Amino acid sequence: MALITCENAALAYEGNTIVKGLNFSVNSGDYLCIVGENGSGKSTLMKVLLGLKSPAEGKILFGDGLTKSKIGYLPQQTAIQRDFPAFVREIVLSGFTGKSVFKPFFSKAEKQKAADIMQVLGIDTLAKRCYRELSGGQQQRVLLARAVCAAEQLLILDEPAAGLDPVVTQELYMLVSDLNKKENMTVIMVSHDIEQAVMYATHVLHIGETPLFFGTTQDYLQSDICRLFSGKGGQSS
C-alpha cells in the first residue's frame, strides 16, 4: 500500500470548498511537488496531510506503517521564528521531542543522528552558534535538519525557499533532493516556484479549483497545464 492515498477528497477553507475530486498517491521514495496559484489550496492540503484538519469530503489514507509521529514538517518561517534565541544544536535536537509525550533528555543515538544530519546539511560547524545570528539560508538548513530529525518516513516542506535569494534557493532544493535520493527520504514539497521546484521532483500535483494534474514530472513537463503556468512545457527534465 502507498504511504499516502488521497481518494476523491474535497478541501475547504473557512467553509468554502476550494478543491474537489482530489486523487493522488505517494509511495515510499517519491518526491512529490505540489504547485498551484495562491489560494489554490496548497497550505490547506498540508494541514490535512498533517492531520491538523479533515477533508471536507473523501479520504486521506496512511499505509506502510506511516503515522503522524513519523512525519517531519518544515513550515513557512515567520519573522518571530527568525529571531529565536537558541543554539543551533538545541533546535535540531528538538525535532525528536514530538516522538514522546515526556522527554526529559535525548538519547545517545538521537544526539548522534542529529550530529550526522547537521554534517550532511553542512551546518555542523554552526552547532554552538545562536540561531538568531545566522543568515536566512543557514536558518533554513537548521530548520530542515530539525524536520529530518522528526521524520522517519516522510518529510513535508511548505514553501521552504520563501524569502531566500536564488543561489540559496538552489542550494536548498539540491539538499532536499539529496535527502530524497541518498537518504531515501520520501518528500512532499509545496512551492509556488514551478520551474525550480519540479526540477528535482519525481511527481507533480498541480491543484486549482479543480485538480489539474497528477503524475510524473516528465509527463507534467509535457502537459498543457505546465505550458500555461510556466512556459516550459515540452522540455525534458
mmCIF file of C-alpha atoms in Angstrom:
data_model
loop_
_atom_site.group_PDB
_atom_site.id
_atom_site.type_symbol
_atom_site.label_atom_id
_atom_site.label_comp_id
_atom_site.label_asym_id
_atom_site.label_seq_id
_atom_site.Cartn_x
_atom_site.Cartn_y
_atom_site.Cartn_z
ATOM 1 C CA MET A 1 0.000 0.000 0.000
ATOM 2 C CA ALA A 2 1.135 3.563 -0.690
ATOM 3 C CA LEU A 3 2.367 5.789 2.145
ATOM 4 C CA ILE A 4 -0.478 8.218 1.414
ATOM 5 C CA THR A 5 -3.576 7.713 -0.701
ATOM 6 C CA CYS A 6 -5.997 10.562 -1.352
ATOM 7 C CA GLU A 7 -9.411 9.369 -2.547
ATOM 8 C CA ASN A 8 -11.850 11.845 -4.114
ATOM 9 C CA ALA A 9 -11.116 14.484 -1.479
ATOM 10 C CA ALA A 10 -12.511 17.999 -1.262
ATOM 11 C CA LEU A 11 -10.698 20.767 0.607
ATOM 12 C CA ALA A 12 -12.410 23.704 2.274
ATOM 13 C CA TYR A 13 -11.179 26.966 3.774
ATOM 14 C CA GLU A 14 -13.406 28.946 6.135
ATOM 15 C CA GLY A 15 -16.403 26.950 4.954
ATOM 16 C CA ASN A 16 -15.752 27.467 1.239
ATOM 17 C CA THR A 17 -14.767 24.499 -0.925
ATOM 18 C CA ILE A 18 -11.588 25.283 -2.859
ATOM 19 C CA VAL A 19 -10.708 21.889 -4.382
ATOM 20 C CA LYS A 20 -12.927 18.943 -5.357
ATOM 21 C CA GLY A 21 -12.254 15.456 -6.672
ATOM 22 C CA LEU A 22 -8.654 15.291 -5.498
ATOM 23 C CA ASN A 23 -6.974 11.919 -6.136
ATOM 24 C CA PHE A 24 -3.274 11.139 -5.772
ATOM 25 C CA SER A 25 -0.885 8.757 -4.021
ATOM 26 C CA VAL A 26 2.605 8.957 -2.552
ATOM 27 C CA ASN A 27 4.830 5.883 -2.428
ATOM 28 C CA SER A 28 7.982 5.338 -0.400
ATOM 29 C CA GLY A 29 10.897 7.146 -2.042
ATOM 30 C CA ASP A 30 8.727 9.551 -4.040
ATOM 31 C CA TYR A 31 9.397 13.270 -4.239
ATOM 32 C CA LEU A 32 6.038 14.961 -4.817
ATOM 33 C CA CYS A 33 5.939 18.665 -5.648
ATOM 34 C CA ILE A 34 2.581 20.379 -5.059
ATOM 35 C CA VAL A 35 2.112 23.527 -7.120
ATOM 36 C CA GLY A 36 -0.694 25.943 -7.921
ATOM 37 C CA GLU A 37 -1.681 29.573 -7.758
ATOM 38 C CA ASN A 38 -2.088 31.465 -4.488
ATOM 39 C CA GLY A 39 -5.317 30.412 -2.782
ATOM 40 C CA SER A 40 -5.492 27.132 -4.700
ATOM 41 C CA GLY A 41 -5.491 25.032 -1.512
ATOM 42 C CA LYS A 42 -1.830 24.017 -1.172
ATOM 43 C CA SER A 43 -1.469 25.013 2.501
ATOM 44 C CA THR A 44 -4.892 23.561 3.318
ATOM 45 C CA LEU A 45 -3.786 20.258 1.804
ATOM 46 C CA MET A 46 -0.671 20.345 4.003
ATOM 47 C CA LYS A 47 -2.837 20.702 7.112
ATOM 48 C CA VAL A 48 -4.929 17.732 6.004
ATOM 49 C CA LEU A 49 -1.845 15.575 5.403
ATOM 50 C CA LEU A 50 -0.511 16.526 8.841
ATOM 51 C CA GLY A 51 -3.815 15.606 10.476
ATOM 52 C CA LEU A 52 -4.490 19.191 11.571
ATOM 53 C CA LYS A 53 -7.827 19.217 9.766
ATOM 54 C CA SER A 54 -10.039 16.785 7.877
ATOM 55 C CA PRO A 55 -11.012 16.864 4.216
ATOM 56 C CA ALA A 56 -14.486 18.252 3.549
ATOM 57 C CA GLU A 57 -15.180 15.107 1.520
ATOM 58 C CA GLY A 58 -13.347 11.905 0.643
ATOM 59 C CA LYS A 59 -10.472 10.193 2.438
ATOM 60 C CA ILE A 60 -6.771 10.554 3.181
ATOM 61 C CA LEU A 61 -5.349 7.111 3.987
ATOM 62 C CA PHE A 62 -1.948 6.283 5.528
ATOM 63 C CA GLY A 63 -0.202 2.978 4.717
ATOM 64 C CA ASP A 64 3.116 1.163 5.171
ATOM 65 C CA GLY A 65 3.111 1.947 8.893
ATOM 66 C CA LEU A 66 3.091 5.719 8.396
ATOM 67 C CA THR A 67 1.871 7.661 11.442
ATOM 68 C CA LYS A 68 1.928 11.347 12.370
ATOM 69 C CA SER A 69 4.956 10.762 14.613
ATOM 70 C CA LYS A 70 6.972 9.580 11.593
ATOM 71 C CA ILE A 71 6.418 12.779 9.603
ATOM 72 C CA GLY A 72 8.854 15.694 9.701
ATOM 73 C CA TYR A 73 7.414 19.103 8.860
ATOM 74 C CA LEU A 74 9.109 22.324 7.779
ATOM 75 C CA PRO A 75 6.524 25.136 7.808
ATOM 76 C CA GLN A 76 6.904 28.588 6.358
ATOM 77 C CA GLN A 77 9.150 30.595 8.678
ATOM 78 C CA THR A 78 7.773 33.688 10.433
ATOM 79 C CA ALA A 79 9.623 36.841 11.476
ATOM 80 C CA ILE A 80 9.350 35.809 15.134
ATOM 81 C CA GLN A 81 10.963 32.439 14.426
ATOM 82 C CA ARG A 82 13.894 34.117 12.687
ATOM 83 C CA ASP A 83 14.737 35.891 15.941
ATOM 84 C CA PHE A 84 14.521 32.782 18.147
ATOM 85 C CA PRO A 85 17.269 32.909 20.856
ATOM 86 C CA ALA A 86 18.519 29.308 20.980
ATOM 87 C CA PHE A 87 21.616 27.406 19.931
ATOM 88 C CA VAL A 88 21.559 25.547 16.622
ATOM 89 C CA ARG A 89 22.173 22.144 18.228
ATOM 90 C CA GLU A 90 19.225 22.645 20.597
ATOM 91 C CA ILE A 91 16.868 23.497 17.747
ATOM 92 C CA VAL A 92 17.944 20.498 15.667
ATOM 93 C CA LEU A 93 17.580 18.120 18.631
ATOM 94 C CA SER A 94 14.098 19.472 19.350
ATOM 95 C CA GLY A 95 12.958 17.566 16.279
ATOM 96 C CA PHE A 96 12.944 14.427 18.411
ATOM 97 C CA THR A 97 10.573 15.827 21.058
ATOM 98 C CA GLY A 98 7.431 15.025 19.078
ATOM 99 C CA LYS A 99 8.129 11.291 19.323
ATOM 100 C CA SER A 100 7.469 11.121 23.053
ATOM 101 C CA VAL A 101 4.914 12.742 25.354
ATOM 102 C CA PHE A 102 7.523 13.146 28.084
ATOM 103 C CA LYS A 103 11.144 13.559 27.049
ATOM 104 C CA PRO A 104 13.458 14.985 29.743
ATOM 105 C CA PHE A 105 16.631 14.236 27.741
ATOM 106 C CA PHE A 106 17.887 12.994 24.404
ATOM 107 C CA SER A 107 19.438 9.569 23.908
ATOM 108 C CA LYS A 108 22.975 8.980 22.676
ATOM 109 C CA ALA A 109 21.555 7.648 19.405
ATOM 110 C CA GLU A 110 19.450 10.777 18.907
ATOM 111 C CA LYS A 111 22.413 13.061 19.583
ATOM 112 C CA GLN A 112 24.491 11.107 17.068
ATOM 113 C CA LYS A 113 21.728 11.215 14.460
ATOM 114 C CA ALA A 114 21.377 14.983 14.924
ATOM 115 C CA ALA A 115 25.148 15.384 14.502
ATOM 116 C CA ASP A 116 25.093 13.244 11.347
ATOM 117 C CA ILE A 117 22.207 15.240 9.851
ATOM 118 C CA MET A 118 23.907 18.557 10.606
ATOM 119 C CA GLN A 119 27.024 17.283 8.856
ATOM 120 C CA VAL A 120 25.027 16.163 5.792
ATOM 121 C CA LEU A 121 23.385 19.594 5.605
ATOM 122 C CA GLY A 122 26.668 21.424 6.125
ATOM 123 C CA ILE A 123 25.783 23.103 9.423
ATOM 124 C CA ASP A 124 27.838 21.007 11.842
ATOM 125 C CA THR A 125 30.240 23.931 12.390
ATOM 126 C CA LEU A 126 27.260 26.076 13.458
ATOM 127 C CA ALA A 127 26.164 23.763 16.301
ATOM 128 C CA LYS A 128 27.114 26.190 19.072
ATOM 129 C CA ARG A 129 26.026 29.335 17.234
ATOM 130 C CA CYS A 130 22.905 31.264 18.207
ATOM 131 C CA TYR A 131 20.141 30.717 15.658
ATOM 132 C CA ARG A 132 19.155 34.391 15.503
ATOM 133 C CA GLU A 133 22.679 35.322 14.351
ATOM 134 C CA LEU A 134 22.550 33.126 11.238
ATOM 135 C CA SER A 135 21.748 34.112 7.664
ATOM 136 C CA GLY A 136 18.378 33.208 6.173
ATOM 137 C CA GLY A 137 19.855 30.301 4.239
ATOM 138 C CA GLN A 138 21.640 28.942 7.312
ATOM 139 C CA GLN A 139 18.436 29.203 9.340
ATOM 140 C CA GLN A 140 16.527 27.202 6.741
ATOM 141 C CA ARG A 141 19.175 24.478 6.869
ATOM 142 C CA VAL A 142 18.806 24.343 10.661
ATOM 143 C CA LEU A 143 15.019 24.033 10.406
ATOM 144 C CA LEU A 144 15.407 21.413 7.684
ATOM 145 C CA ALA A 145 17.741 19.429 9.963
ATOM 146 C CA ARG A 146 15.150 19.661 12.739
ATOM 147 C CA ALA A 147 12.434 18.372 10.405
ATOM 148 C CA VAL A 148 14.642 15.474 9.264
ATOM 149 C CA CYS A 149 15.231 14.508 12.914
ATOM 150 C CA ALA A 150 11.460 14.300 13.305
ATOM 151 C CA ALA A 151 10.973 12.354 10.088
ATOM 152 C CA GLU A 152 11.234 8.589 9.869
ATOM 153 C CA GLN A 153 9.310 8.016 6.649
ATOM 154 C CA LEU A 154 8.095 11.341 5.280
ATOM 155 C CA LEU A 155 9.309 14.941 5.069
ATOM 156 C CA ILE A 156 6.750 17.668 4.317
ATOM 157 C CA LEU A 157 8.007 21.112 3.301
ATOM 158 C CA ASP A 158 5.779 24.181 2.924
ATOM 159 C CA GLU A 159 7.424 26.822 0.691
ATOM 160 C CA PRO A 160 10.901 26.130 2.167
ATOM 161 C CA ALA A 161 12.630 28.621 -0.141
ATOM 162 C CA ALA A 162 10.317 31.572 0.577
ATOM 163 C CA GLY A 163 12.325 34.749 1.111
ATOM 164 C CA LEU A 164 15.658 33.214 0.084
ATOM 165 C CA ASP A 165 17.843 34.548 -2.706
ATOM 166 C CA PRO A 166 18.217 32.481 -5.922
ATOM 167 C CA VAL A 167 21.609 30.982 -5.008
ATOM 168 C CA VAL A 168 20.486 29.851 -1.544
ATOM 169 C CA THR A 169 17.198 28.599 -3.011
ATOM 170 C CA GLN A 170 19.073 26.387 -5.459
ATOM 171 C CA GLU A 171 21.266 25.041 -2.651
ATOM 172 C CA LEU A 172 18.188 24.223 -0.563
ATOM 173 C CA TYR A 173 16.483 22.370 -3.411
ATOM 174 C CA MET A 174 19.646 20.350 -4.006
ATOM 175 C CA LEU A 175 19.875 19.456 -0.312
ATOM 176 C CA VAL A 176 16.291 18.213 -0.298
ATOM 177 C CA SER A 177 16.966 16.227 -3.475
ATOM 178 C CA ASP A 178 19.995 14.597 -1.839
ATOM 179 C CA LEU A 179 17.882 13.656 1.195
ATOM 180 C CA ASN A 180 15.387 12.040 -1.161
ATOM 181 C CA LYS A 181 17.899 10.184 -3.330
ATOM 182 C CA LYS A 182 20.772 9.404 -0.957
ATOM 183 C CA GLU A 183 18.920 9.075 2.346
ATOM 184 C CA ASN A 184 15.786 7.501 0.772
ATOM 185 C CA MET A 185 13.549 10.100 2.424
ATOM 186 C CA THR A 186 10.075 10.475 0.921
ATOM 187 C CA VAL A 187 9.392 14.164 0.275
ATOM 188 C CA ILE A 188 6.280 16.275 -0.263
ATOM 189 C CA MET A 189 7.055 19.911 -1.063
ATOM 190 C CA VAL A 190 4.684 22.807 -1.621
ATOM 191 C CA SER A 191 6.100 25.540 -3.830
ATOM 192 C CA HIS A 192 4.892 28.492 -5.892
ATOM 193 C CA ASP A 193 8.092 28.340 -7.952
ATOM 194 C CA ILE A 194 7.036 25.748 -10.519
ATOM 195 C CA GLU A 195 10.081 25.955 -12.767
ATOM 196 C CA GLN A 196 12.640 25.441 -9.980
ATOM 197 C CA ALA A 197 10.703 23.048 -7.759
ATOM 198 C CA VAL A 198 9.840 20.437 -10.384
ATOM 199 C CA MET A 199 13.471 20.071 -11.449
ATOM 200 C CA TYR A 200 14.065 17.597 -8.633
ATOM 201 C CA ALA A 201 10.618 16.047 -8.107
ATOM 202 C CA THR A 202 9.584 12.591 -9.293
ATOM 203 C CA HIS A 203 5.882 13.534 -9.324
ATOM 204 C CA VAL A 204 3.818 16.717 -9.532
ATOM 205 C CA LEU A 205 0.373 17.569 -8.179
ATOM 206 C CA HIS A 206 -0.963 20.805 -9.691
ATOM 207 C CA ILE A 207 -4.142 21.920 -7.957
ATOM 208 C CA GLY A 208 -6.652 24.682 -8.529
ATOM 209 C CA GLU A 209 -10.434 24.999 -8.369
ATOM 210 C CA THR A 210 -10.428 21.510 -9.860
ATOM 211 C CA PRO A 211 -7.498 19.039 -9.757
ATOM 212 C CA LEU A 212 -5.485 19.996 -12.803
ATOM 213 C CA PHE A 213 -2.741 17.380 -12.924
ATOM 214 C CA PHE A 214 -1.199 14.473 -11.034
ATOM 215 C CA GLY A 215 1.527 12.298 -12.495
ATOM 216 C CA THR A 216 5.228 12.013 -13.159
ATOM 217 C CA THR A 217 7.362 15.103 -13.582
ATOM 218 C CA GLN A 218 8.201 14.059 -17.148
ATOM 219 C CA ASP A 219 4.509 13.909 -18.067
ATOM 220 C CA TYR A 220 3.884 17.222 -16.316
ATOM 221 C CA LEU A 221 6.623 18.958 -18.299
ATOM 222 C CA GLN A 222 4.877 17.791 -21.489
ATOM 223 C CA SER A 223 1.410 18.891 -20.349
ATOM 224 C CA ASP A 224 -0.694 21.850 -21.420
ATOM 225 C CA ILE A 225 -1.074 22.995 -17.812
ATOM 226 C CA CYS A 226 2.698 23.240 -17.441
ATOM 227 C CA ARG A 227 2.926 25.237 -20.668
ATOM 228 C CA LEU A 228 0.232 27.575 -19.399
ATOM 229 C CA PHE A 229 1.741 28.260 -15.977
ATOM 230 C CA SER A 230 5.470 28.111 -16.629
ATOM 231 C CA GLY A 231 6.028 28.367 -20.350
ATOM 232 C CA LYS A 232 8.420 25.388 -20.049
ATOM 233 C CA GLY A 233 6.202 22.580 -21.282
ATOM 234 C CA GLY A 234 7.650 20.233 -23.831
ATOM 235 C CA GLN A 235 11.113 20.229 -22.263
ATOM 236 C CA SER A 236 12.768 17.233 -20.657
ATOM 237 C CA SER A 237 13.991 17.320 -17.108
#
